């Protein structure tokens, strides 16, 4: 078995006395798509945000290709990384948010070229050419010069995906990327993600779209109360859940689709 | 069967054919008439009152002394604003930092320079030598590498810049803090996820947006600063006002020279107001503002304009 791309060991996170993640272990292998589902407040976003240290774990380690995130050995002593050291690791993991978070003062194209130019030091013309490729991939080449406020929610989210892809990340994290979209716009974003998965991008996706999880995920995780209650093959988990908590969650969110 | 669904009343014309009589605002007309009478009186006084001495005004309006004073006024305004804004950016960032020492230092600075009137500050800075006779660079509480006599460093000009810029820095810091806080934390997280460092995030994402938000208040502050610079006449620094005062001290033509100064201040504030509207419009829509639209905006403020549009 090859070394996993991402490995989470004994991850715990508390906000004050509120323990939100109560010991999470998981592995994501290269080219795999992992979907995480679970009721509101179960800690899905917190887990995802711990992966690239947008939240600092209370304890536990996240390894990216065997390298601990946010920590550095100096001889036999373990040091916390500074923000700027951490940013070298963060750029290897793209992240797409529920609320897009595009830069409103920049055009779609500039949103995509920004990080490659200033973080990677790419020449502007090279960055623009690459960014156009990314926009092409998400089907928005003709919107390159639009500002975010001139785009629909679905288009904004696809620009946000292109923005992350432009950094050539080793894996992509998605936190409910379609949850703030009007129903008729969900499809275009899911199609883009499906295409990414087909191209072999490693993805961790928190989602409420059970059909997407069933069809695209290689591995499904059901979380509740800060722990992984059940995991495995998505069809298995969705059609024949073994745990009572999974069953009652699925009964609520699945009409009869799956 | 009539063409309209309206109930027919004999003698009344068809509602679709007649033109309604517009609303007449008699109150507004009466008020306007009174104002026009006052305006006429004022203009008559302005033009015919011999004490205004218009020929003297004309003689001094472009006098070299007055023009060099004008240059000084503009220089003071620009320098004080640039230095004040730069310090303000640092203060705003300190105020939002997680270190209580930075927060506290910034708070104290803002508290002091917002609380002490600029006139008091100008005099205080000018007399700094009485408080601190020499200024030196060296190791705190240790040896000194270089020392200057405070009196050599503090000229009327540097005292004026210090007083005006420090006052501005306190106001700018508060404006910028609000501007920075208006940038969503989600964007900051997006920057982090893209691998941007703290300073890259600040320079490329936060400040450009914060500055856009604070352009209108900065425009206002620049106009205030222009007027504050007239305080430097207490330091005998020859700005427009002091240059005019020097002339009338000699010639006793007090009123016409004050009119000269007034005209120049009005010209400068008008230019600044236009400039501010221009920049603001540019930032919001990316297109320059037409002169006609700019004039319209200067005259009619937005809510009233909207009311007019709704009514008509
Ligand atoms: N920054 C924070 N400070 C304090 N508590 C937090 C913070 N972020 C999350 N929490 C708490 O952690 C718990 C889990 O939140 P989280 O956002 O991870 O849930 P979620 O599974 O993503 O839910 P949803 O499906 O609604 O997005 C919640 O009870 C929330 O109140
Ligand atoms: Mg969430």
Coordinates of C-alpha atoms and ligand atoms in Angstrom, one line a residue:
Chain A
X1 CA 0.0 0.0 0.0
X2 CA 1.3 3.4 -0.9
X3 CA 1.8 6.2 1.6
X4 CA -1.5 8.2 1.9
X5 CA -1.4 11.8 0.5
X6 CA -3.1 13.1 3.6
X7 CA -3.2 11.4 7.0
X8 CA -5.0 12.6 10.1
X9 CA -4.1 11.1 13.4
X10 CA -5.9 11.5 16.7
X11 CA -7.3 15.0 15.8
X12 CA -9.1 16.8 18.5
X13 CA -10.4 20.4 18.5
X14 CA -12.2 22.3 21.3
X15 CA -13.5 25.8 21.3
X16 CA -13.3 26.7 25.0
X17 CA -15.0 23.8 26.8
X18 CA -16.9 22.7 23.7
X19 CA -15.2 19.7 22.2
X20 CA -16.1 19.8 18.5
X21 CA -13.7 17.1 17.2
X22 CA -13.3 14.2 19.6
X23 CA -10.5 12.1 18.0
X24 CA -10.5 11.8 14.2
X25 CA -8.3 9.4 12.3
X26 CA -8.5 9.2 8.5
X27 CA -6.4 8.7 5.3
X28 CA -6.9 10.2 1.9
X29 CA -5.0 8.5 -1.0
X30 CA -3.9 10.1 -4.1
X31 CA -6.6 10.5 -6.8
X32 CA -9.3 9.6 -4.2
X33 CA -12.5 11.6 -3.6
X34 CA -13.6 11.6 0.0
X35 CA -17.0 13.0 0.9
X36 CA -17.9 13.9 4.4
X37 CA -21.6 14.1 5.4
X38 CA -23.4 14.6 8.7
X39 CA -25.8 16.7 10.6
X40 CA -25.3 20.5 11.2
X41 CA -22.9 21.1 14.0
X42 CA -21.2 17.7 13.8
X43 CA -17.8 19.3 13.1
X44 CA -17.4 18.8 9.4
X45 CA -16.3 22.3 8.6
X46 CA -14.0 22.4 11.7
X47 CA -12.4 19.1 10.5
X48 CA -11.8 20.6 7.0
X49 CA -10.4 23.8 8.4
X50 CA -8.0 21.9 10.7
X51 CA -6.6 20.2 7.6
X52 CA -4.9 23.4 6.4
X53 CA -4.7 24.9 9.9
X54 CA -7.2 27.6 9.3
X55 CA -8.2 26.3 12.8
X56 CA -5.3 25.1 14.9
X57 CA -6.0 21.6 16.3
X58 CA -6.1 21.3 20.0
X59 CA -4.1 18.1 19.6
X60 CA -3.4 15.5 17.0
X61 CA -1.3 15.7 13.8
X62 CA -2.2 16.1 10.1
X63 CA 0.4 14.7 7.7
X64 CA 0.7 15.8 4.1
X65 CA 2.9 13.3 2.3
X66 CA 4.3 12.4 5.6
X67 CA 5.1 16.0 6.6
X68 CA 3.4 17.3 9.7
X69 CA 1.3 20.4 9.0
X70 CA 2.2 23.5 11.0
X71 CA 5.0 21.7 12.9
X72 CA 8.7 21.5 12.2
X73 CA 11.5 19.5 13.8
X74 CA 14.7 21.4 14.8
X75 CA 17.0 18.6 15.9
X76 CA 15.0 16.8 18.5
X77 CA 12.7 19.7 19.3
X78 CA 9.3 20.2 17.7
X79 CA 8.4 23.8 16.9
X80 CA 5.2 25.4 15.8
X81 CA 5.5 27.1 12.4
X82 CA 5.0 30.8 11.9
X83 CA 2.1 32.0 9.7
X84 CA 4.5 32.5 6.8
X85 CA 6.1 29.1 7.1
X86 CA 2.7 27.6 7.3
X87 CA 1.6 29.4 4.1
X88 CA 4.2 27.2 2.1
X89 CA 2.2 24.1 3.2
X90 CA -1.2 25.7 2.8
X91 CA -0.6 26.6 -0.9
X92 CA -0.4 22.8 -1.6
X93 CA -4.0 22.4 -0.5
X94 CA -6.7 24.3 -2.4
X95 CA -9.8 25.3 -0.5
X96 CA -13.3 26.2 -1.8
X97 CA -15.7 27.9 0.7
X98 CA -19.4 27.9 1.0
X99 CA -19.4 31.7 0.6
X100 CA -16.9 31.9 -2.4
X101 CA -14.9 34.7 -0.8
X102 CA -13.7 36.1 -4.2
X103 CA -11.7 39.4 -4.1
X104 CA -14.4 41.9 -5.0
X105 CA -12.0 44.5 -6.3
X106 CA -10.5 42.2 -8.9
X107 CA -11.8 40.7 -12.1
X108 CA -12.4 37.0 -12.4
X109 CA -9.0 36.7 -14.3
X110 CA -7.2 38.8 -11.7
X111 CA -8.7 36.7 -8.9
X112 CA -7.1 33.7 -10.5
X113 CA -3.7 35.2 -11.3
X114 CA -3.3 36.9 -8.0
X115 CA -1.8 34.1 -5.9
X116 CA 0.4 32.6 -8.7
X117 CA 1.9 36.0 -9.3
X118 CA 2.6 37.1 -5.8
X119 CA 3.0 33.7 -4.0
X120 CA 4.8 31.7 -6.7
X121 CA 6.4 34.7 -8.4
X122 CA 5.0 33.7 -11.8
X123 CA 5.5 36.2 -14.7
X124 CA 2.2 38.0 -15.2
X125 CA 1.8 36.9 -18.8
X126 CA 2.5 33.3 -17.9
X127 CA 0.1 33.5 -15.0
X128 CA -2.6 35.0 -17.3
X129 CA -2.2 32.3 -19.9
X130 CA -2.5 29.6 -17.1
X131 CA -5.4 31.4 -15.5
X132 CA -7.3 31.5 -18.9
X133 CA -6.8 27.7 -19.1
X134 CA -8.3 27.3 -15.6
X135 CA -11.2 29.6 -16.5
X136 CA -11.7 27.6 -19.7
X137 CA -11.8 24.4 -17.6
X138 CA -14.6 25.8 -15.4
X139 CA -16.4 27.1 -18.5
X140 CA -15.9 30.8 -17.8
X141 CA -13.3 32.0 -20.3
X142 CA -15.8 34.5 -21.6
X143 CA -16.3 36.0 -18.2
X144 CA -12.6 36.7 -17.5
X145 CA -13.0 40.5 -17.3
X146 CA -16.2 40.5 -15.2
X147 CA -16.1 41.5 -11.5
X148 CA -17.5 39.1 -8.9
X149 CA -20.6 41.2 -8.4
X150 CA -21.4 40.9 -12.1
X151 CA -21.4 37.1 -11.9
X152 CA -24.1 34.6 -10.7
X153 CA -23.4 32.6 -7.5
X154 CA -22.6 29.5 -9.5
X155 CA -20.2 31.4 -11.7
X156 CA -18.5 33.0 -8.7
X157 CA -18.0 29.6 -7.2
X158 CA -16.5 28.2 -10.4
X159 CA -14.1 31.2 -10.4
X160 CA -13.2 30.4 -6.8
X161 CA -12.5 26.8 -7.9
X162 CA -10.3 28.1 -10.8
X163 CA -8.5 30.4 -8.3
X164 CA -7.6 27.4 -6.2
X165 CA -6.6 25.2 -9.1
X166 CA -4.3 27.9 -10.4
X167 CA -1.9 27.2 -7.5
X168 CA -1.6 23.6 -8.8
X169 CA -2.5 22.1 -5.4
X170 CA -1.9 18.5 -4.5
X171 CA -5.4 18.2 -3.1
X172 CA -8.6 20.3 -3.0
X173 CA -10.8 20.9 0.0
X174 CA -14.5 21.8 -0.5
X175 CA -16.7 23.0 2.3
X176 CA -20.3 22.8 1.2
X177 CA -19.5 24.5 -2.1
X178 CA -23.1 24.5 -3.3
X179 CA -25.0 25.2 -0.1
X180 CA -25.4 28.9 -0.7
X181 CA -26.5 28.5 -4.3
X182 CA -30.0 28.7 -5.8
X183 CA -31.1 25.1 -6.7
X184 CA -30.8 25.7 -10.5
X185 CA -27.1 26.8 -10.1
X186 CA -26.0 23.8 -8.1
X187 CA -25.6 21.5 -11.1
X188 CA -23.0 23.6 -12.9
X189 CA -20.7 23.6 -9.9
X190 CA -21.2 19.9 -9.2
X191 CA -20.4 19.2 -12.9
X192 CA -17.1 21.1 -12.6
X193 CA -16.2 19.1 -9.5
X194 CA -17.2 15.9 -11.1
X195 CA -14.9 16.8 -14.0
X196 CA -12.0 17.5 -11.6
X197 CA -12.5 14.1 -9.9
X198 CA -12.4 12.4 -13.4
X199 CA -9.1 14.1 -14.1
X200 CA -7.7 12.5 -11.0
X201 CA -7.7 15.4 -8.5
X202 CA -7.6 14.3 -4.9
X203 CA -10.6 15.9 -3.2
X204 CA -12.1 16.1 0.3
X205 CA -15.7 17.3 0.0
X206 CA -18.1 18.3 2.8
X207 CA -21.5 18.2 1.2
X208 CA -25.2 17.7 1.6
X209 CA -25.5 16.5 -2.0
X210 CA -26.0 12.8 -1.5
X211 CA -26.3 12.0 -5.1
X212 CA -23.0 13.6 -5.8
X213 CA -21.5 11.7 -2.9
X214 CA -23.0 8.4 -4.1
X215 CA -21.8 8.8 -7.7
X216 CA -18.4 10.6 -7.3
X217 CA -16.9 9.6 -4.0
X218 CA -14.6 6.7 -3.5
X219 CA -15.0 6.9 0.2
X220 CA -17.8 8.3 2.3
X221 CA -17.6 9.4 5.9
X222 CA -20.5 10.0 8.2
X223 CA -19.8 12.3 11.1
X224 CA -21.8 13.1 14.2
X225 CA -20.9 14.7 17.5
X226 CA -17.3 15.2 16.5
X227 CA -16.5 11.6 15.6
X228 CA -16.6 9.4 12.5
X229 CA -19.6 7.2 13.1
X230 CA -19.4 5.2 9.9
X231 CA -17.4 5.1 6.8
X232 CA -16.8 3.1 3.7
X233 CA -18.0 2.6 0.1
X234 CA -20.6 5.3 -0.5
X235 CA -23.3 3.0 -1.9
X236 CA -22.8 0.7 1.0
X237 CA -23.1 3.5 3.6
X238 CA -26.0 5.2 1.9
X239 CA -28.2 2.2 1.1
X240 CA -27.3 -0.1 4.0
X241 CA -26.1 2.0 6.9
X242 CA -25.1 -0.1 9.9
X243 CA -25.4 2.5 12.6
X244 CA -28.7 3.8 14.0
X245 CA -27.5 7.4 13.9
X246 CA -26.5 7.1 10.2
X247 CA -29.9 5.6 9.5
X248 CA -31.9 8.4 11.1
X249 CA -29.7 11.1 9.4
X250 CA -30.2 9.5 6.0
X251 CA -33.9 9.1 6.6
X252 CA -34.1 12.8 7.1
X253 CA -32.0 14.0 4.2
X254 CA -32.8 11.3 1.6
X255 CA -36.3 11.3 0.3
X256 CA -36.1 8.2 -1.9
X257 CA -33.4 9.2 -4.3
X258 CA -30.7 6.7 -3.5
Chain B
X1 CA -69.8 50.5 -24.0
X2 CA -67.0 53.1 -23.2
X3 CA -63.3 52.4 -23.9
X4 CA -62.3 52.9 -20.3
X5 CA -63.4 51.0 -17.2
X6 CA -63.9 54.2 -15.3
X7 CA -67.4 55.2 -14.2
X8 CA -68.7 57.9 -16.6
X9 CA -69.6 61.2 -15.0
X10 CA -71.3 63.7 -17.4
X11 CA -69.2 66.7 -18.3
X12 CA -65.9 65.0 -17.4
X13 CA -63.4 64.4 -20.2
X14 CA -61.9 61.0 -20.9
X15 CA -59.2 60.1 -18.2
X16 CA -57.0 58.7 -20.9
X17 CA -57.1 61.9 -23.0
X18 CA -56.6 64.8 -20.5
X19 CA -53.2 65.7 -19.1
X20 CA -53.1 65.8 -15.3
X21 CA -52.1 69.2 -13.7
X22 CA -48.7 68.7 -12.0
X23 CA -48.3 69.1 -8.2
X24 CA -47.6 72.8 -7.3
X25 CA -45.3 73.3 -4.4
X26 CA -46.4 76.8 -3.3
X27 CA -44.3 76.6 -0.1
X28 CA -41.2 75.9 -2.1
X29 CA -41.9 78.9 -4.4
X30 CA -42.5 81.3 -1.5
X31 CA -39.3 80.1 0.2
X32 CA -37.4 80.5 -3.0
X33 CA -38.7 84.0 -3.5
X34 CA -37.5 85.1 -0.1
X35 CA -34.1 83.5 -0.7
X36 CA -33.7 85.3 -4.0
X37 CA -34.5 88.6 -2.4
X38 CA -31.7 88.0 0.1
X39 CA -29.3 86.9 -2.6
X40 CA -30.0 90.0 -4.6
X41 CA -29.3 92.2 -1.5
X42 CA -26.1 90.3 -0.8
X43 CA -24.9 90.6 -4.3
X44 CA -25.7 94.3 -4.5
X45 CA -23.8 94.8 -1.3
X46 CA -20.9 92.7 -2.5
X47 CA -20.5 94.6 -5.8
X48 CA -21.3 98.2 -4.7
X49 CA -19.9 98.4 -1.2
X50 CA -16.9 100.6 -1.5
X51 CA -15.2 99.0 1.5
X52 CA -14.7 95.8 -0.5
X53 CA -12.2 97.7 -2.7
X54 CA -12.4 95.3 -5.6
X55 CA -9.5 97.0 -7.5
X56 CA -7.2 96.2 -4.5
X57 CA -8.5 92.6 -4.5
X58 CA -7.7 92.4 -8.2
X59 CA -4.3 93.9 -7.7
X60 CA -3.2 91.4 -5.0
X61 CA -5.0 88.2 -6.2
X62 CA -2.0 87.1 -8.3
X63 CA 0.6 89.1 -6.3
X64 CA 3.9 87.0 -6.1
X65 CA 3.8 87.1 -2.2
X66 CA 0.2 85.7 -2.2
X67 CA 1.0 83.1 -4.8
X68 CA 4.1 81.8 -2.9
X69 CA 1.8 81.7 0.2
X70 CA -0.6 79.7 -1.8
X71 CA 2.2 77.3 -2.7
X72 CA 3.1 76.9 1.0
X73 CA -0.6 76.2 1.8
X74 CA -0.7 73.5 -0.8
X75 CA 2.6 72.0 0.3
X76 CA 1.6 71.9 3.9
X77 CA -1.7 70.3 3.1
X78 CA -0.2 67.6 0.9
X79 CA 2.7 66.7 3.2
X80 CA 0.5 66.7 6.3
X81 CA -2.0 64.4 4.6
X82 CA 0.6 62.0 3.1
X83 CA 2.6 61.7 6.4
X84 CA -0.6 61.6 8.4
X85 CA -2.1 58.8 6.3
X86 CA 1.1 56.8 6.4
X87 CA 1.3 56.9 10.2
X88 CA -2.5 56.2 10.3
X89 CA -2.1 53.0 8.3
X90 CA 0.6 51.8 10.8
X91 CA -1.6 52.8 13.8
X92 CA -4.7 51.0 12.3
X93 CA -2.7 47.8 11.8
X94 CA -1.3 48.1 15.4
X95 CA -4.8 48.7 16.7
X96 CA -6.0 45.5 15.0
X97 CA -2.9 43.4 16.0
X98 CA -3.2 40.7 18.6
X99 CA -0.5 42.2 20.8
X100 CA -1.9 44.2 23.7
X101 CA 1.3 46.4 23.7
X102 CA 0.7 47.4 20.0
X103 CA -3.0 48.0 20.7
X104 CA -2.3 50.1 23.7
X105 CA 0.4 52.2 22.1
X106 CA -1.8 52.9 19.2
X107 CA -4.7 53.8 21.5
X108 CA -2.7 56.2 23.5
X109 CA -1.4 57.9 20.4
X110 CA -4.9 58.3 18.9
X111 CA -6.2 59.5 22.3
X112 CA -3.6 62.2 22.6
X113 CA -3.5 63.6 19.1
X114 CA -7.3 63.5 18.7
X115 CA -7.7 65.2 22.0
X116 CA -5.2 68.1 21.8
X117 CA -6.3 70.9 19.4
X118 CA -4.0 71.4 16.4
X119 CA -3.3 75.0 17.4
X120 CA -2.0 74.0 20.8
X121 CA 0.1 71.3 19.2
X122 CA 1.7 73.7 16.7
X123 CA 2.8 76.0 19.5
X124 CA 3.9 73.0 21.6
X125 CA 6.0 71.5 18.9
X126 CA 7.5 74.9 18.0
X127 CA 8.6 75.2 21.6
X128 CA 9.8 71.6 22.0
X129 CA 13.3 72.8 22.7
X130 CA 12.1 74.2 26.0
X131 CA 11.1 70.6 27.0
X132 CA 13.8 68.5 25.3
X133 CA 16.9 70.6 24.5
X134 CA 18.6 67.9 22.4
X135 CA 17.6 64.9 20.4
X136 CA 20.1 62.0 20.0
X137 CA 20.3 58.6 18.4
X138 CA 21.9 55.9 20.5
X139 CA 21.2 52.9 22.8
X140 CA 18.4 53.7 25.2
X141 CA 19.8 54.5 28.6
X142 CA 23.3 53.9 27.0
X143 CA 25.8 55.6 24.8
X144 CA 24.7 58.2 22.1
X145 CA 25.9 58.1 18.5
X146 CA 24.6 61.4 17.2
X147 CA 23.1 64.4 18.9
X148 CA 21.2 67.4 17.5
X149 CA 20.2 70.7 19.1
X150 CA 16.3 70.6 19.1
X151 CA 16.2 74.2 18.0
X152 CA 18.0 73.3 14.8
X153 CA 15.5 70.6 14.0
X154 CA 12.3 72.4 14.9
X155 CA 11.6 75.2 12.4
X156 CA 8.2 76.7 12.0
X157 CA 7.8 74.4 8.9
X158 CA 8.7 71.2 10.7
X159 CA 6.6 72.1 13.7
X160 CA 3.7 72.8 11.5
X161 CA 4.1 69.5 9.7
X162 CA 4.4 67.6 12.9
X163 CA 1.3 69.1 14.5
X164 CA -0.9 68.8 11.4
X165 CA 0.3 65.3 10.3
X166 CA 0.0 63.8 13.8
X167 CA -3.5 65.2 14.2
X168 CA -4.5 63.7 10.8
X169 CA -2.8 60.4 11.7
X170 CA -5.2 59.9 14.6
X171 CA -8.3 60.5 12.5
X172 CA -6.9 58.5 9.6
X173 CA -6.2 55.5 11.9
X174 CA -9.8 55.3 13.1
X175 CA -11.1 55.6 9.5
X176 CA -8.7 53.0 8.2
X177 CA -9.5 50.6 11.1
X178 CA -13.2 50.7 10.1
X179 CA -12.2 50.2 6.4
X180 CA -10.0 47.2 7.3
X181 CA -12.7 45.7 9.5
X182 CA -15.1 46.0 6.6
X183 CA -13.1 43.5 4.5
X184 CA -14.6 40.1 5.2
X185 CA -12.7 37.6 7.3
X186 CA -13.7 35.0 4.6
X187 CA -11.4 36.8 2.1
X188 CA -8.6 36.7 4.6
X189 CA -9.1 32.9 5.0
X190 CA -9.2 32.6 1.2
X191 CA -5.8 34.3 1.1
X192 CA -4.4 32.0 3.7
X193 CA -5.6 29.0 1.9
X194 CA -3.9 30.2 -1.3
X195 CA -0.6 30.4 0.6
X196 CA -0.4 34.2 0.9
X197 CA 1.7 35.5 3.7
X198 CA 0.4 38.1 6.2
X199 CA 2.0 41.0 4.5
X200 CA 0.9 39.9 1.0
X201 CA -2.7 39.6 2.3
X202 CA -2.5 43.0 3.8
X203 CA -0.9 44.7 0.7
X204 CA -2.8 43.0 -2.0
X205 CA -6.3 42.3 -0.6
X206 CA -7.0 44.2 2.6
X207 CA -5.5 47.7 2.1
X208 CA -6.8 48.2 -1.5
X209 CA -10.3 47.5 -0.3
X210 CA -9.9 49.5 2.9
X211 CA -8.5 52.5 1.0
X212 CA -11.5 52.4 -1.4
X213 CA -13.9 52.6 1.6
X214 CA -12.0 55.5 3.2
X215 CA -11.6 57.7 0.1
X216 CA -14.7 59.9 0.8
X217 CA -13.6 60.5 4.4
X218 CA -10.0 61.2 3.3
X219 CA -11.4 63.7 0.8
X220 CA -13.2 65.4 3.6
X221 CA -10.1 65.4 5.8
X222 CA -8.0 66.9 3.0
X223 CA -10.5 69.8 2.9
X224 CA -10.4 70.2 6.6
X225 CA -6.6 70.0 6.5
X226 CA -6.5 72.8 3.9
X227 CA -8.3 75.0 6.3
X228 CA -6.3 73.9 9.4
X229 CA -3.1 75.0 7.6
X230 CA -4.2 78.6 8.2
X231 CA -3.3 78.0 11.8
X232 CA 0.4 78.1 10.9
X233 CA 0.2 81.9 10.8
X234 CA 0.8 81.8 14.6
X235 CA 4.2 80.4 13.8
X236 CA 4.8 83.2 11.2
X237 CA 4.9 80.6 8.5
X238 CA 4.0 82.5 5.2
X239 CA 1.0 80.5 3.9
X240 CA -1.8 82.3 2.0
X241 CA -3.4 83.8 5.2
X242 CA -0.1 85.0 6.7
X243 CA 1.1 86.4 3.4
X244 CA -2.2 88.4 3.2
X245 CA -1.8 89.5 6.8
X246 CA 1.8 90.7 6.1
X247 CA 0.5 92.8 3.2
X248 CA -2.4 94.5 5.1
X249 CA -0.1 95.1 8.1
X250 CA 1.8 97.4 5.8
X251 CA -1.1 98.8 3.7
X252 CA -4.0 98.6 6.2
X253 CA -6.2 97.2 3.3
X254 CA -7.5 94.5 5.7
X255 CA -10.8 93.5 4.0
X256 CA -9.6 93.2 0.4
X257 CA -6.7 91.1 1.4
X258 CA -8.9 88.8 3.5
X259 CA -11.1 88.6 0.5
X260 CA -8.1 87.5 -1.6
X261 CA -7.3 84.7 1.0
X262 CA -11.0 83.7 1.1
X263 CA -11.1 83.4 -2.7
X264 CA -8.1 81.2 -2.8
X265 CA -9.4 78.9 -0.1
X266 CA -12.7 78.6 -1.9
X267 CA -10.9 77.8 -5.2
X268 CA -8.8 75.1 -3.5
X269 CA -11.7 73.5 -1.7
X270 CA -13.7 73.5 -4.9
X271 CA -10.9 71.8 -6.8
X272 CA -10.6 69.2 -4.0
X273 CA -14.3 68.5 -4.0
X274 CA -14.3 67.9 -7.7
X275 CA -11.3 65.7 -7.4
X276 CA -12.9 63.7 -4.6
X277 CA -16.1 63.1 -6.6
X278 CA -14.0 62.2 -9.6
X279 CA -11.9 59.6 -7.7
X280 CA -14.9 58.2 -5.9
X281 CA -16.8 57.7 -9.1
X282 CA -13.8 56.2 -10.8
X283 CA -13.4 53.6 -8.0
X284 CA -17.0 52.7 -8.0
X285 CA -17.7 52.3 -11.7
X286 CA -14.4 52.4 -13.4
X287 CA -15.5 55.2 -15.7
X288 CA -14.7 58.9 -15.4
X289 CA -17.5 61.2 -14.3
X290 CA -18.9 63.7 -16.9
X291 CA -18.7 67.3 -15.9
X292 CA -22.4 67.7 -16.0
X293 CA -23.1 64.7 -13.8
X294 CA -20.4 66.0 -11.3
X295 CA -22.1 69.4 -11.1
X296 CA -25.5 67.7 -10.6
X297 CA -24.1 65.7 -7.7
X298 CA -22.6 68.7 -6.1
X299 CA -25.9 70.4 -6.1
X300 CA -28.5 67.7 -5.4
X301 CA -27.7 65.1 -2.7
X302 CA -28.7 61.5 -3.3
X303 CA -31.8 60.9 -1.2
X304 CA -33.5 64.1 -2.3
X305 CA -32.6 63.3 -5.9
X306 CA -34.2 59.9 -5.5
X307 CA -37.3 61.5 -4.0
X308 CA -37.6 63.7 -7.0
X309 CA -37.2 60.7 -9.3
X310 CA -39.9 58.7 -7.5
X311 CA -42.3 61.6 -7.5
X312 CA -42.0 62.4 -11.2
Ligands
LIG1 N1 -14.7 29.7 15.7 C1 -15.5 29.0 16.6 N2 -15.7 29.3 17.8 C2 -16.5 28.7 18.7 N3 -17.2 27.6 18.3 C3 -17.1 27.2 17.1 C4 -16.3 27.9 16.1 N4 -16.4 27.2 14.9 C5 -17.3 26.2 15.1 N5 -17.7 26.2 16.4 C6 -18.7 25.2 16.9 O1 -18.3 23.9 16.5 C7 -19.4 23.1 16.3 C8 -19.2 22.5 14.9 O2 -19.2 23.4 13.9 P1 -18.9 23.1 12.4 O3 -19.0 24.4 11.7 O4 -17.7 22.3 12.2 O5 -20.2 22.2 12.0 P2 -20.6 21.6 10.6 O6 -20.7 20.1 10.7 O7 -19.7 22.2 9.5 O8 -22.1 22.2 10.5 P3 -22.9 22.7 9.2 O9 -23.4 21.5 8.5 O10 -24.0 23.5 9.8 O11 -21.9 23.5 8.4 C9 -20.6 24.0 16.4 O12 -21.2 23.7 17.6 C10 -20.1 25.4 16.4 O13 -20.8 26.2 17.2
LIG2 MG1 -20.0 23.6 8.0

